[in-house]
CSV table of C-alpha atoms in Angstrom, one decimal:
chain,number,residue,atom,x,y,z
A,1,UNK,CA,-43.6,-207.4,70.7
A,2,UNK,CA,-47.3,-207.0,69.8
A,3,UNK,CA,-48.4,-205.7,66.5
A,4,UNK,CA,-51.9,-205.0,65.1
A,5,UNK,CA,-52.8,-205.2,61.5
A,6,UNK,CA,-55.8,-203.8,59.6
A,7,UNK,CA,-56.8,-204.2,56.0
A,8,UNK,CA,-57.6,-202.8,53.7
A,9,UNK,CA,-56.1,-199.4,54.2
A,10,UNK,CA,-58.6,-197.6,52.0
A,11,UNK,CA,-61.9,-198.7,50.5
A,12,UNK,CA,-64.4,-197.1,48.3
A,13,UNK,CA,-67.7,-198.9,48.1
A,14,UNK,CA,-71.1,-198.2,46.6
A,15,UNK,CA,-74.3,-197.8,48.7
A,16,UNK,CA,-75.9,-201.2,49.4
A,17,UNK,CA,-72.7,-203.2,48.9
A,18,UNK,CA,-71.4,-205.5,51.7
A,19,UNK,CA,-68.4,-204.7,53.9
A,20,UNK,CA,-65.7,-206.8,55.6
A,21,UNK,CA,-62.9,-205.2,57.4
A,22,UNK,CA,-60.3,-207.3,59.2
A,23,UNK,CA,-58.1,-206.8,62.2
A,24,UNK,CA,-55.5,-209.2,63.5
A,25,UNK,CA,-53.2,-209.0,66.5
A,26,UNK,CA,-49.8,-210.7,66.9
A,27,UNK,CA,-47.7,-211.4,69.9
A,28,UNK,CA,-50.4,-211.6,72.5
A,29,UNK,CA,-53.1,-214.1,73.7
A,30,UNK,CA,-56.7,-213.4,74.6
A,31,UNK,CA,-56.6,-209.7,74.0
A,32,UNK,CA,-59.7,-207.4,74.4
A,33,UNK,CA,-60.4,-206.2,70.9
A,34,UNK,CA,-62.2,-203.0,69.9
A,35,UNK,CA,-63.8,-201.4,66.7
A,36,UNK,CA,-64.0,-197.6,66.6
A,37,UNK,CA,-65.3,-195.3,63.9
A,38,UNK,CA,-64.1,-191.7,63.4
A,39,UNK,CA,-66.2,-189.5,61.2
A,40,UNK,CA,-64.2,-186.8,59.3
A,41,UNK,CA,-62.9,-184.2,61.8
A,42,UNK,CA,-64.7,-185.8,64.7
A,43,UNK,CA,-63.9,-187.9,67.8
A,44,UNK,CA,-63.9,-191.6,68.3
A,45,UNK,CA,-67.0,-193.7,68.6
A,46,UNK,CA,-66.8,-197.1,70.1
A,47,UNK,CA,-68.8,-199.6,67.9
A,48,UNK,CA,-68.0,-203.1,69.3
A,49,UNK,CA,-65.7,-204.7,71.8
A,50,UNK,CA,-64.8,-208.3,72.5
A,51,UNK,CA,-63.3,-210.0,75.6
A,52,UNK,CA,-63.0,-213.4,73.9
A,53,UNK,CA,-63.8,-215.6,70.9
A,54,UNK,CA,-67.5,-215.3,69.9
A,55,UNK,CA,-68.1,-212.6,72.6
A,56,UNK,CA,-69.2,-209.4,71.1
A,57,UNK,CA,-70.6,-206.3,72.8
A,58,UNK,CA,-72.3,-203.6,70.7
A,59,UNK,CA,-72.2,-200.1,71.9
A,60,UNK,CA,-74.2,-198.5,69.2
A,61,UNK,CA,-77.1,-200.0,67.3
A,62,UNK,CA,-76.5,-199.6,63.6
A,63,UNK,CA,-75.9,-201.1,60.2
A,64,UNK,CA,-72.8,-202.9,61.2
A,65,UNK,CA,-71.9,-206.2,63.0
A,66,UNK,CA,-68.7,-207.7,64.4
A,67,UNK,CA,-67.4,-211.2,64.8
A,68,UNK,CA,-64.4,-212.8,66.5
A,69,UNK,CA,-63.8,-216.1,64.9
A,70,UNK,CA,-60.3,-216.6,66.2
A,71,UNK,CA,-58.6,-215.4,69.4
A,72,UNK,CA,-56.6,-212.6,67.6
A,73,UNK,CA,-59.0,-211.8,64.7
A,74,UNK,CA,-61.7,-209.3,64.8
A,75,UNK,CA,-64.0,-208.7,61.8
A,76,UNK,CA,-66.3,-205.7,61.1
A,77,UNK,CA,-69.1,-206.4,58.5
A,78,UNK,CA,-72.1,-205.0,56.9
A,79,UNK,CA,-74.7,-206.6,54.6
A,80,UNK,CA,-75.6,-203.3,53.0
A,81,UNK,CA,-73.6,-200.1,53.4
A,82,UNK,CA,-75.2,-196.7,53.9
A,83,UNK,CA,-73.7,-193.3,53.0
A,84,UNK,CA,-73.5,-192.6,56.8
A,85,UNK,CA,-71.1,-195.6,57.2
A,86,UNK,CA,-68.3,-193.6,55.6
A,87,UNK,CA,-65.5,-192.9,58.0
A,88,UNK,CA,-62.2,-194.0,59.4
A,89,UNK,CA,-62.4,-197.3,61.1
A,90,UNK,CA,-59.9,-198.2,63.8
A,91,UNK,CA,-59.2,-201.5,65.6
A,92,UNK,CA,-57.5,-201.7,68.9
A,93,UNK,CA,-56.5,-204.1,71.5
A,94,UNK,CA,-55.7,-204.2,75.2
A,95,UNK,CA,-54.5,-206.8,77.6
A,96,UNK,CA,-57.7,-206.3,79.7
A,97,UNK,CA,-60.5,-203.7,80.1
A,98,UNK,CA,-59.2,-200.4,81.4
A,99,UNK,CA,-55.7,-201.0,80.2
A,100,UNK,CA,-54.0,-199.0,77.5
A,101,UNK,CA,-55.5,-199.5,74.1
A,102,UNK,CA,-53.1,-199.9,71.1
A,103,UNK,CA,-54.5,-199.0,67.7
A,104,UNK,CA,-54.0,-200.3,64.2
A,105,UNK,CA,-53.4,-198.1,61.2
A,106,UNK,CA,-57.0,-197.8,60.4
A,107,UNK,CA,-59.2,-198.3,57.3
A,108,UNK,CA,-60.6,-195.2,55.5
A,109,UNK,CA,-64.0,-196.2,54.1
A,110,UNK,CA,-65.8,-194.0,51.6
A,111,UNK,CA,-69.3,-195.0,50.6
A,112,UNK,CA,-70.6,-193.4,47.4
B,1,UNK,CA,-71.7,-190.4,84.2
B,2,UNK,CA,-68.2,-190.1,83.0
B,3,UNK,CA,-67.2,-187.3,80.7
B,4,UNK,CA,-64.1,-185.8,79.2
B,5,UNK,CA,-64.0,-182.2,77.9
B,6,UNK,CA,-61.3,-180.8,75.6
B,7,UNK,CA,-62.5,-177.3,75.3
B,8,UNK,CA,-59.8,-176.3,72.8
B,9,UNK,CA,-61.0,-177.4,69.4
B,10,UNK,CA,-57.9,-176.0,67.6
B,11,UNK,CA,-54.6,-174.4,68.7
B,12,UNK,CA,-52.1,-172.8,66.4
B,13,UNK,CA,-48.6,-171.8,67.5
B,14,UNK,CA,-45.3,-171.0,65.9
B,15,UNK,CA,-42.6,-173.5,66.3
B,16,UNK,CA,-40.5,-173.5,69.5
B,17,UNK,CA,-43.4,-172.0,71.5
B,18,UNK,CA,-44.7,-174.0,74.5
B,19,UNK,CA,-48.3,-175.1,74.3
B,20,UNK,CA,-50.8,-176.6,76.8
B,21,UNK,CA,-53.7,-178.8,75.9
B,22,UNK,CA,-56.4,-178.9,78.5
B,23,UNK,CA,-58.4,-182.0,79.6
B,24,UNK,CA,-61.1,-181.8,82.2
B,25,UNK,CA,-62.9,-184.9,83.3
B,26,UNK,CA,-65.9,-186.0,85.3
B,27,UNK,CA,-66.3,-189.4,87.0
B,28,UNK,CA,-67.9,-190.9,90.1
B,29,UNK,CA,-65.3,-193.5,90.3
B,30,UNK,CA,-62.6,-193.3,92.9
B,31,UNK,CA,-60.3,-195.5,90.9
B,32,UNK,CA,-59.9,-194.5,87.3
B,33,UNK,CA,-57.4,-194.0,84.5
B,34,UNK,CA,-56.5,-191.1,82.3
B,35,UNK,CA,-54.9,-191.4,78.9
B,36,UNK,CA,-53.5,-189.1,76.2
B,37,UNK,CA,-53.2,-190.1,72.6
B,38,UNK,CA,-51.8,-188.5,69.5
B,39,UNK,CA,-53.3,-188.8,66.0
B,40,UNK,CA,-50.9,-187.5,63.3
B,41,UNK,CA,-52.3,-186.9,59.8
B,42,UNK,CA,-51.6,-190.5,58.9
B,43,UNK,CA,-54.5,-191.4,61.2
B,44,UNK,CA,-53.2,-194.0,63.5
B,45,UNK,CA,-53.6,-193.2,67.2
B,46,UNK,CA,-50.4,-193.3,69.2
B,47,UNK,CA,-50.5,-193.9,72.9
B,48,UNK,CA,-48.7,-191.3,74.9
B,49,UNK,CA,-49.4,-191.8,78.6
B,50,UNK,CA,-51.6,-193.5,81.1
B,51,UNK,CA,-52.1,-192.3,84.6
B,52,UNK,CA,-54.1,-193.8,87.4
B,53,UNK,CA,-56.1,-191.8,89.9
B,54,UNK,CA,-53.9,-192.5,92.8
B,55,UNK,CA,-50.8,-191.2,91.2
B,56,UNK,CA,-50.9,-187.4,91.1
B,57,UNK,CA,-47.2,-187.0,90.3
B,58,UNK,CA,-46.5,-185.0,87.3
B,59,UNK,CA,-44.8,-186.8,84.4
B,60,UNK,CA,-42.1,-185.5,82.1
B,61,UNK,CA,-41.0,-187.3,78.9
B,62,UNK,CA,-38.6,-185.3,76.9
B,63,UNK,CA,-40.5,-182.2,75.6
B,64,UNK,CA,-43.8,-183.6,76.9
B,65,UNK,CA,-45.2,-183.1,80.4
B,66,UNK,CA,-48.4,-183.9,82.1
B,67,UNK,CA,-50.0,-182.1,85.0
B,68,UNK,CA,-52.6,-184.2,86.8
B,69,UNK,CA,-54.7,-182.3,89.4
B,70,UNK,CA,-57.5,-184.2,91.1
B,71,UNK,CA,-58.7,-181.1,92.8
B,72,UNK,CA,-59.7,-179.5,89.5
B,73,UNK,CA,-60.3,-182.8,87.7
B,74,UNK,CA,-57.8,-181.9,85.1
B,75,UNK,CA,-55.0,-183.8,83.2
B,76,UNK,CA,-53.3,-181.1,81.1
B,77,UNK,CA,-50.6,-181.8,78.5
B,78,UNK,CA,-47.8,-179.5,77.8
B,79,UNK,CA,-45.4,-179.6,74.9
B,80,UNK,CA,-42.2,-177.5,75.4
B,81,UNK,CA,-40.4,-176.0,72.4
B,82,UNK,CA,-42.9,-177.3,70.0
B,83,UNK,CA,-41.9,-178.7,66.6
B,84,UNK,CA,-43.7,-179.1,63.3
B,85,UNK,CA,-43.8,-182.8,63.9
B,86,UNK,CA,-46.0,-182.2,66.9
B,87,UNK,CA,-48.8,-181.2,64.6
B,88,UNK,CA,-51.6,-183.6,65.2
B,89,UNK,CA,-54.9,-184.2,66.9
B,90,UNK,CA,-54.6,-185.0,70.6
B,91,UNK,CA,-57.2,-187.0,72.5
B,92,UNK,CA,-57.7,-187.2,76.2
B,93,UNK,CA,-59.6,-190.3,77.5
B,94,UNK,CA,-60.9,-191.7,80.8
B,95,UNK,CA,-61.8,-195.1,82.0
B,96,UNK,CA,-63.2,-196.5,85.3
B,97,UNK,CA,-65.1,-199.5,86.7
B,98,UNK,CA,-68.4,-198.0,87.5
B,99,UNK,CA,-69.4,-195.4,85.1
B,100,UNK,CA,-67.9,-196.9,81.9
B,101,UNK,CA,-67.2,-200.5,82.8
B,102,UNK,CA,-63.6,-199.7,81.9
B,103,UNK,CA,-64.3,-198.7,78.4
B,104,UNK,CA,-62.5,-195.5,77.4
B,105,UNK,CA,-64.5,-192.3,77.3
B,106,UNK,CA,-62.9,-190.0,74.8
B,107,UNK,CA,-62.7,-186.2,74.6
B,108,UNK,CA,-63.5,-184.6,71.2
B,109,UNK,CA,-59.8,-183.9,70.6
B,110,UNK,CA,-57.7,-180.9,70.1
B,111,UNK,CA,-56.1,-180.2,66.8
B,112,UNK,CA,-52.7,-178.7,67.2
B,113,UNK,CA,-51.0,-176.9,64.4
B,114,UNK,CA,-47.4,-176.0,64.7
B,115,UNK,CA,-46.3,-173.4,62.1
B,116,UNK,CA,-42.6,-173.3,61.0
C-alpha cells in the first residue's frame, strides 16, 4: 500500500532563516505531487504541484520554491523565511491529475 | 470559473443528532469530480469520498451519506447519529479539465463540533 511521509512534524524558525521541508511517497511510481499551505483556521492553498521529476508548477508567486529531485521526493524550500510563511504545510500525492489526493501528516511551521 | 462554497463556517450539535454539511459548486465543465475530506484536530486530511459528475447516485457508508444533485449543483454530506469523534473540519472540493486543469478547488471548510 502507499504511504506518504513528511518531516519535520513541527518547526520553529526565525525570520530570515532558510527552510527545507521534505515529503516522500512509498508504494507508487510517478505520482503527481502537491504542496499546500493552510493558515490558521483557514482553507487550503495550493502552492506547487509536480507531474514528474524536475517538473514544477507554481500556483502562487511567493517566497517559496519546490523541487523534485527524485520520483517520489518533493521538497519545499525558502532562502529567507518571512513571518507570513507561518502555517501548516501539507504534501499530497495522486496517481494522476484529477484523481483523489492523499495527504501526509503535515508540518506546522512557526516563523518568529 | 470553478468555485466551491461551504456556507456553514461552524456547526455545533449534541452527540447522536444528525447533521448535514452543505457544499455548492460552480463549474463550466461537463465532466468533473467532487470530493469530501475530513481534517481532525491532528491536521492530516483524510479522504472520504470521490464522486464523478455522471454518477448522481447517493452514497452511504455507515453513518455517512452523500447527496449529489446536479440540478442544484450541490454535494451535501450527512452524518447520522453523530459522535464526538466526528468533530473535525470538513472540506468539499471540485476538479475538472477546463476550469482548473484538474487541480482541486477547495471550499473554505466547515468546522463541526459534536458535544457529548
